[in-house]
PDB file of C-alpha atoms in Angstrom:
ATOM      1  CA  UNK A   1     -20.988 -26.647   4.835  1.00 80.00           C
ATOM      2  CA  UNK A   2     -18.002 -29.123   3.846  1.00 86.00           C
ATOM      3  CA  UNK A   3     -14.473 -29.069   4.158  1.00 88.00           C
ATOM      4  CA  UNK A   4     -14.286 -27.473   0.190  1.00 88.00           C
ATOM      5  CA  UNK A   5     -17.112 -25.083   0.143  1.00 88.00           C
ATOM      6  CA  UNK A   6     -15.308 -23.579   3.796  1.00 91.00           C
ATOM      7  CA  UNK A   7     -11.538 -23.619   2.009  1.00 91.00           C
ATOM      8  CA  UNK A   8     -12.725 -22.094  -0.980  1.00 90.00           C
ATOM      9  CA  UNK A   9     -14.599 -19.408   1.788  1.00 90.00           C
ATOM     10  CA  UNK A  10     -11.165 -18.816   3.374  1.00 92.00           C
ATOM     11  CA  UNK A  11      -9.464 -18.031  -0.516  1.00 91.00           C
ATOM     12  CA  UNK A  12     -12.340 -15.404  -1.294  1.00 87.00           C
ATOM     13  CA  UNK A  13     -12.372 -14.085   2.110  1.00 89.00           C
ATOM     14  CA  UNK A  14      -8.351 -13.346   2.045  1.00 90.00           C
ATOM     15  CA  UNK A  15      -8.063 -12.558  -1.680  1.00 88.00           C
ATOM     16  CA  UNK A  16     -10.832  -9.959  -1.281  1.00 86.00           C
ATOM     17  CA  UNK A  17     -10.400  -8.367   2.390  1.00 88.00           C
ATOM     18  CA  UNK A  18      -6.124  -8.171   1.712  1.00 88.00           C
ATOM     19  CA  UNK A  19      -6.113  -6.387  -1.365  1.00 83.00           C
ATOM     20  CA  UNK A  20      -7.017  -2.568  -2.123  1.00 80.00           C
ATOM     21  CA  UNK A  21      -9.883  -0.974  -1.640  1.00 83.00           C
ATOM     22  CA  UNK A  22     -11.698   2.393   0.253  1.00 86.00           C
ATOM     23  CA  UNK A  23     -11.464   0.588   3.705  1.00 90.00           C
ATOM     24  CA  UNK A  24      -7.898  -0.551   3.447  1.00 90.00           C
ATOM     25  CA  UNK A  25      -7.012   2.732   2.319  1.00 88.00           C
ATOM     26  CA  UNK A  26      -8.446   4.311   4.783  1.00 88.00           C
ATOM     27  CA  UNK A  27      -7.217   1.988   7.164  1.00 92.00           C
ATOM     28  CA  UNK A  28      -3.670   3.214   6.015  1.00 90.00           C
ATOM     29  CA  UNK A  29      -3.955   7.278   5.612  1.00 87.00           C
ATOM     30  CA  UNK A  30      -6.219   7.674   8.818  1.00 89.00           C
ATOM     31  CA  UNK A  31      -3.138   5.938  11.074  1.00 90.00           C
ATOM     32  CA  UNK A  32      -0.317   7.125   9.090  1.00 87.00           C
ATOM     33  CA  UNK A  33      -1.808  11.125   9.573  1.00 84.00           C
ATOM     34  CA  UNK A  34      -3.411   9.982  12.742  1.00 85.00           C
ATOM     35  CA  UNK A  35      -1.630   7.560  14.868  1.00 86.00           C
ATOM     36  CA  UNK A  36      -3.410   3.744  15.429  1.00 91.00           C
ATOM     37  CA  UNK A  37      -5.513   5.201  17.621  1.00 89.00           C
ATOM     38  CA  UNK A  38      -7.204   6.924  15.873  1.00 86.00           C
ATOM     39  CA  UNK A  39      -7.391   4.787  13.050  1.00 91.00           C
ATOM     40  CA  UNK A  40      -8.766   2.112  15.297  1.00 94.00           C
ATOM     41  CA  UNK A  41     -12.695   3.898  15.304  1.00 93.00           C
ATOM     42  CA  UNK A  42     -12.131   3.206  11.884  1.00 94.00           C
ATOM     43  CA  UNK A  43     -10.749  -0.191  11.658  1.00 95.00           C
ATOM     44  CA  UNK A  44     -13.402  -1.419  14.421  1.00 96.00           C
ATOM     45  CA  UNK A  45     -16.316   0.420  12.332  1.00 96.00           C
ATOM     46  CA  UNK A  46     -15.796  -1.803   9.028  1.00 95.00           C
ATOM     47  CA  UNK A  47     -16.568  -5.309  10.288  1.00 96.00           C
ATOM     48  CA  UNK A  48     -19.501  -4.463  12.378  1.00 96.00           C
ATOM     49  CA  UNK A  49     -20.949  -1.864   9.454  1.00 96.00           C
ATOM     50  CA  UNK A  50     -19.824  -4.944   7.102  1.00 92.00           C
ATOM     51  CA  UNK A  51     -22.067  -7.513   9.076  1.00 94.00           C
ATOM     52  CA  UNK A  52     -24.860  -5.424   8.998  1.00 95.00           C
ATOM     53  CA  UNK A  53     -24.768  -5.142   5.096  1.00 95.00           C
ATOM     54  CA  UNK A  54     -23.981  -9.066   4.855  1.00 95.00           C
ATOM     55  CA  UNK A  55     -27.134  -9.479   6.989  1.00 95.00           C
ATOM     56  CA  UNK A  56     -29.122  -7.467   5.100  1.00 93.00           C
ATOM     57  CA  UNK A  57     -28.100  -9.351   1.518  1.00 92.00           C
ATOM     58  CA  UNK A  58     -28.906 -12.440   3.311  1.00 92.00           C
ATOM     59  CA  UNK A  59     -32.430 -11.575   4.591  1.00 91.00           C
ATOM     60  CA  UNK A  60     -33.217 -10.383   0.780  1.00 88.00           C
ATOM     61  CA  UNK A  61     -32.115  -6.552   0.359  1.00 87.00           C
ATOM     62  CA  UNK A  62     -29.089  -7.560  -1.845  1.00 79.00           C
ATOM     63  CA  UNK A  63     -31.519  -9.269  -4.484  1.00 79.00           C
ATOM     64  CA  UNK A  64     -33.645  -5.877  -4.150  1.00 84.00           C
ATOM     65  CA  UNK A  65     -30.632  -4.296  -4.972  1.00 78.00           C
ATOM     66  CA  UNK A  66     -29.875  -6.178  -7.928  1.00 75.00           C
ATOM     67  CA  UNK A  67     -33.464  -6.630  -9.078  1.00 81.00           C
ATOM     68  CA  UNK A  68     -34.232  -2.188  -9.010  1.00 82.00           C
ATOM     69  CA  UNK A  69     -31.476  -0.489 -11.292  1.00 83.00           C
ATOM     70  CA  UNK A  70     -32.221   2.843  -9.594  1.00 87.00           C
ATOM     71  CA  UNK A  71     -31.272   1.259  -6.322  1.00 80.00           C
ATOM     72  CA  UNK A  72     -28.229   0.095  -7.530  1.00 77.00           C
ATOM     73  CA  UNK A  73     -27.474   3.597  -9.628  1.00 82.00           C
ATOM     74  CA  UNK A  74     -28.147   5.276  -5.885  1.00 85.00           C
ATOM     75  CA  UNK A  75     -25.486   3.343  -4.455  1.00 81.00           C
ATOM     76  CA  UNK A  76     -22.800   3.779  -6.709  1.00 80.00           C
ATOM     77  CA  UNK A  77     -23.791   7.175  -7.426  1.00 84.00           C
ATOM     78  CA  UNK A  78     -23.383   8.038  -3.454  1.00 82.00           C
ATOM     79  CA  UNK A  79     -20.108   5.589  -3.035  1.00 78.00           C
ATOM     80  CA  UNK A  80     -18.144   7.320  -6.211  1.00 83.00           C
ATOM     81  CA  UNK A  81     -19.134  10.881  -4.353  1.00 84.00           C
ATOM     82  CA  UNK A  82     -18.086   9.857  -1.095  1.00 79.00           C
ATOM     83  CA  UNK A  83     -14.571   8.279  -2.415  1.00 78.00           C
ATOM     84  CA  UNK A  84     -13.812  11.489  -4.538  1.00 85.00           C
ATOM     85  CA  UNK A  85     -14.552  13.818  -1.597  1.00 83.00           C
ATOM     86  CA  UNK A  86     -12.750  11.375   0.545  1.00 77.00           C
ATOM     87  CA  UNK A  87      -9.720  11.396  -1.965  1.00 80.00           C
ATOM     88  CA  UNK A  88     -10.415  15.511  -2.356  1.00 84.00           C
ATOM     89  CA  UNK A  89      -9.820  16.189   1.389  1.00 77.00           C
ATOM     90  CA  UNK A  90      -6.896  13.597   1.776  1.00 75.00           C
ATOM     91  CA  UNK A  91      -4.992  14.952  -1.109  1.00 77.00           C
ATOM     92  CA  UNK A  92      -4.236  18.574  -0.196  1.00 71.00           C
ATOM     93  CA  UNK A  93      -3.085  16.937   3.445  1.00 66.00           C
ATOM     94  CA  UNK A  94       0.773  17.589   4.422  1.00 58.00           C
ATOM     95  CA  UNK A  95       0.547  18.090   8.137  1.00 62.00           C
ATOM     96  CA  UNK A  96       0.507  15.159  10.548  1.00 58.00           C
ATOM     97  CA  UNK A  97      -2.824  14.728  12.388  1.00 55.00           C
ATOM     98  CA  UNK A  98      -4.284  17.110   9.642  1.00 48.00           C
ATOM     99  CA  UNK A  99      -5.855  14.532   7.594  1.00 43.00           C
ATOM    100  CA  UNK A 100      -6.835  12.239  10.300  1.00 41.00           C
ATOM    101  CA  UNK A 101      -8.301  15.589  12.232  1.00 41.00           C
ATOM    102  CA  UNK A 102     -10.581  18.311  11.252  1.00 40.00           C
ATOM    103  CA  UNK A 103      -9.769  17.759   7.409  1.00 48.00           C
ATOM    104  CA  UNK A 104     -10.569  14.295   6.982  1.00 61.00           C
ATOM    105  CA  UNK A 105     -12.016  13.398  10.054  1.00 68.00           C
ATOM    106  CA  UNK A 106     -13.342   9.537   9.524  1.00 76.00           C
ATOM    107  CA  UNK A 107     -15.189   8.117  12.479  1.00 79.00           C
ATOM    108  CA  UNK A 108     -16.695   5.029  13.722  1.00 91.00           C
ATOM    109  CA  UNK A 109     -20.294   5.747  12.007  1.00 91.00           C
ATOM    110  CA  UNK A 110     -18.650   7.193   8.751  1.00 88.00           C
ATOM    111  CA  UNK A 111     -16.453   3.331   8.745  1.00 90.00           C
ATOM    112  CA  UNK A 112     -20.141   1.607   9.352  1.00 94.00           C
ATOM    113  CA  UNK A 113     -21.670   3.684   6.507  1.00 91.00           C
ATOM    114  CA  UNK A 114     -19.016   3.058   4.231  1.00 88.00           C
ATOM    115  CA  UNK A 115     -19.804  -0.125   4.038  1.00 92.00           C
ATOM    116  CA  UNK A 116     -23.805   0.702   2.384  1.00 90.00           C
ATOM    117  CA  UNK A 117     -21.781   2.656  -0.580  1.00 86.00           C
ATOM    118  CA  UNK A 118     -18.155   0.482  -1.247  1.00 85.00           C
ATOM    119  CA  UNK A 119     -19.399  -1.429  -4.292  1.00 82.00           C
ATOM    120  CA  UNK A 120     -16.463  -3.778  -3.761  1.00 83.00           C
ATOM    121  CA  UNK A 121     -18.154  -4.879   0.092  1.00 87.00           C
ATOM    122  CA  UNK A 122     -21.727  -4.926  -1.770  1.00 88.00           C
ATOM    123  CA  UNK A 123     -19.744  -7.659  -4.300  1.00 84.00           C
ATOM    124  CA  UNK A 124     -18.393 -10.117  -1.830  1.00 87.00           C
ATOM    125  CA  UNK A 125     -21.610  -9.615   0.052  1.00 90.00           C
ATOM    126  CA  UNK A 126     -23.887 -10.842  -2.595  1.00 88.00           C
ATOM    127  CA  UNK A 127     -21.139 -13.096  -3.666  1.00 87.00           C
ATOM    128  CA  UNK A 128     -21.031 -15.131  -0.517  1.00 90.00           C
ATOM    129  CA  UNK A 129     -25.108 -14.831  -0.297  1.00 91.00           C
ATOM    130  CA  UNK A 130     -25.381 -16.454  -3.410  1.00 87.00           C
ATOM    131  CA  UNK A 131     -22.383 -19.217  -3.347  1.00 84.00           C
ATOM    132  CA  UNK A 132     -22.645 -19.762   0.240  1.00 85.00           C
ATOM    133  CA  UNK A 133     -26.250 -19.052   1.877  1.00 90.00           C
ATOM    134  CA  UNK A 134     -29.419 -18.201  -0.457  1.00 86.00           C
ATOM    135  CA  UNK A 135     -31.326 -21.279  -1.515  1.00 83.00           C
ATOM    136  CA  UNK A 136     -29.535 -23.665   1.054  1.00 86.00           C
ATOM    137  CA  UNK A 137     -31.761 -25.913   3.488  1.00 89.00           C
ATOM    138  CA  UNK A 138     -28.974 -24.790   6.377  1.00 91.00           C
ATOM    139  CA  UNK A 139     -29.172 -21.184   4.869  1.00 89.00           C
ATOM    140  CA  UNK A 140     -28.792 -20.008   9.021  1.00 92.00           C
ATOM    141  CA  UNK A 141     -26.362 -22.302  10.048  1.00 94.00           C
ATOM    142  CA  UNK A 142     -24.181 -21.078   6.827  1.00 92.00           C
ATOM    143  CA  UNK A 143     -24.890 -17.289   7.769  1.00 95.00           C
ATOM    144  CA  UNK A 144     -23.651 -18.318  11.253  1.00 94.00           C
ATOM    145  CA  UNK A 145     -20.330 -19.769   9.806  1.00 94.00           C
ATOM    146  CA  UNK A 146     -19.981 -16.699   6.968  1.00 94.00           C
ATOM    147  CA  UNK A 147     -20.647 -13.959   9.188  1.00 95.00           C
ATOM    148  CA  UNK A 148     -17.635 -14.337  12.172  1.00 96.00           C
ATOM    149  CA  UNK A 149     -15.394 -15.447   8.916  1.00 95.00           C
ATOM    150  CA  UNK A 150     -15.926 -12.170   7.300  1.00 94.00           C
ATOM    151  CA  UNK A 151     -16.023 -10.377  10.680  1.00 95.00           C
ATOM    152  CA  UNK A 152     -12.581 -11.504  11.502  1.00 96.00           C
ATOM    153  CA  UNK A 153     -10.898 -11.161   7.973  1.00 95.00           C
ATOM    154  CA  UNK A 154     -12.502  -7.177   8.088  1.00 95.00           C
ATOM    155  CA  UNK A 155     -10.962  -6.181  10.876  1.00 97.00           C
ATOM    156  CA  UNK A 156      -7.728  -8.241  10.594  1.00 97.00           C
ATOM    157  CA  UNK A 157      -6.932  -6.581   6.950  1.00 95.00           C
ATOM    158  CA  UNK A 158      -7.844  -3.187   8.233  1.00 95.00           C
ATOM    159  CA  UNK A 159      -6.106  -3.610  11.313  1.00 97.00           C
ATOM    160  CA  UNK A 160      -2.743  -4.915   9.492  1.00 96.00           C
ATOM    161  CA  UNK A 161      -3.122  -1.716   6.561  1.00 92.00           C
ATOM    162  CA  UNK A 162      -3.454   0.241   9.736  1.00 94.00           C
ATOM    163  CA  UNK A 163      -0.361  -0.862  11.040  1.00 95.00           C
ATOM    164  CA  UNK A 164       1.541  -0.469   8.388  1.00 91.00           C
ATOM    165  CA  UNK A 165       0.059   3.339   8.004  1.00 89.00           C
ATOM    166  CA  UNK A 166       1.018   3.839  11.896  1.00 91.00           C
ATOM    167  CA  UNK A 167       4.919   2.228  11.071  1.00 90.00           C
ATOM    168  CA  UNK A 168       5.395   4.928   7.875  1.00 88.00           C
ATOM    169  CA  UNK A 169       4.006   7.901  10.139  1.00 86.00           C
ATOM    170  CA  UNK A 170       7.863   8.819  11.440  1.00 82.00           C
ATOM    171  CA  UNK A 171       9.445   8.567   8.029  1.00 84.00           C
ATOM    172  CA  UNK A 172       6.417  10.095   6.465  1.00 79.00           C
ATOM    173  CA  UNK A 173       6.887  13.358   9.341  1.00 77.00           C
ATOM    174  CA  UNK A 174       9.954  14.651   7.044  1.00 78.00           C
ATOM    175  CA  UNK A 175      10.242  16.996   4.586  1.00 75.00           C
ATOM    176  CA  UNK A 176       7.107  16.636   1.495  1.00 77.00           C
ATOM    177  CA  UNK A 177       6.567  12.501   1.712  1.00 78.00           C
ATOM    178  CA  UNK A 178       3.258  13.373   4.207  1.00 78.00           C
ATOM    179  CA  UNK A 179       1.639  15.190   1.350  1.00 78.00           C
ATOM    180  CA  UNK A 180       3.048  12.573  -1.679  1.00 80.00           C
ATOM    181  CA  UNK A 181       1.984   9.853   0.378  1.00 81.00           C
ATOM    182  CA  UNK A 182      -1.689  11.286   0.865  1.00 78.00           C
ATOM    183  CA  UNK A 183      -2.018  12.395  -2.974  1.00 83.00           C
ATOM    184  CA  UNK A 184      -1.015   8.653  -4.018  1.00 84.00           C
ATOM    185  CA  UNK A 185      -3.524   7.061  -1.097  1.00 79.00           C
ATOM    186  CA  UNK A 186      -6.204   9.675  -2.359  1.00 81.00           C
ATOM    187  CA  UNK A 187      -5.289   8.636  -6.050  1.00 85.00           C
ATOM    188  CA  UNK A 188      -6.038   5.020  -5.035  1.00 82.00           C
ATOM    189  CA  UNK A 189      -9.421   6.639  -3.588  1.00 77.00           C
ATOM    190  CA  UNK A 190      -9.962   8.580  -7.427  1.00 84.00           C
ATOM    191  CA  UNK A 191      -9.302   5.173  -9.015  1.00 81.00           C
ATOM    192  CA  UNK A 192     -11.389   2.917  -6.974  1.00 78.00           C
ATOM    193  CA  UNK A 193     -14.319   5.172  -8.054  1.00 79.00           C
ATOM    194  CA  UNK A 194     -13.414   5.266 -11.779  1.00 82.00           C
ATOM    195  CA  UNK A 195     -13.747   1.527 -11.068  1.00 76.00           C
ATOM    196  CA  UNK A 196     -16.690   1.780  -9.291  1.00 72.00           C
ATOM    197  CA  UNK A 197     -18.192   3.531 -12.248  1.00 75.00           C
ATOM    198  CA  UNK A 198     -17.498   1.028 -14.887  1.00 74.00           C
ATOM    199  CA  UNK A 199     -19.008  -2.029 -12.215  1.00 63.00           C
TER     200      UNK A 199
END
């Protein structure tokens, strides 16, 4: 892999992991109802259950998935449910610890799972198979160079959304701004799935 092929890696890697999505969001809500800790299941979940899906595109599930419509119906079909039940639970939230507790209670396998149903992480995964690995003569060499990349830029986005969840969790503690803050992270949730259903 050159010099250009690795910077223009970098520019997807940061324009896709740093903006929006279900992970971020969940990144945010889980430590701003939560605390960091335990966001941080979360936030270590997504780059591990990330690698495993980039793995699987690579070794040839992700042209499966693209090849069988029902497959592809099936996944976006479970990931719209999961974000509206996600965005369901987190909206009605107005108690700290609530949301990131027995209401919405987001683990370390839910955060790997995620990851098989978030259209936008099935995207960049067959993205970077096809633009950076499939059909190349150093196809494992590549993988070994795309996978950490992606590992680090998972868990460095979710870990900075986190962050800034676990810096808003004071202010958020006072008066209504817990629940107004949850109803406009589970509307990002609603509208990631509307999305979802027009990809």
């Amino acid at each position: 892999m050159n010099w250009q092929e690795f910077t223009a890696l970098l520019v997807l890697a940061t324009a896709m992991s740093f903006s929006p999505g279900p992970n971020t969001t969940l990144s945010t809500a889980l430590a701003a109802n939560g605390g960091m800790r335990r966001a941080l299941r979360f936030v270590l979940a997504v780059p591990v259950g990330w690698s495993l899906l980039l793995a699987l595109c690579a070794a040839g599930i992700g042209a499966l998935v693209v090849a069988v419509p029902v497959l592809r119906l099936a996944i976006k079909a479970l990931g719209i449910g999961y974000l509206l039940w996600l965005a369901w639970k987190l909206a009605g939230s107005a108690t700290l610890g609530k949301a990131g507790g027995a209401q919405l209670n987001v683990g370390f396998r839910d955060g790997v799972a995620l990851q098989f149903v978030n259209i936008k992480a099935w995207l960049l995964a067959l993205t970077l198979v096809a633009g950076w690995i499939a059909g190349q003569p150093d196809a494992l060499q590549r993988f070994a160079i795309v996978a950490p990349v992606m590992l680090v830029y998972a868990f460095v986005s979710n870990l900075a959304y986190a962050l800034v969840g676990a810096l808003l969790r004071n202010w958020l503690a006072q008066g209504s701004r817990l629940l107004w803050f949850n109803r406009a992270m589970a509307l990002v949730l609603a509208l990631t799935a509307a999305w979802m259903v027009r990809v």
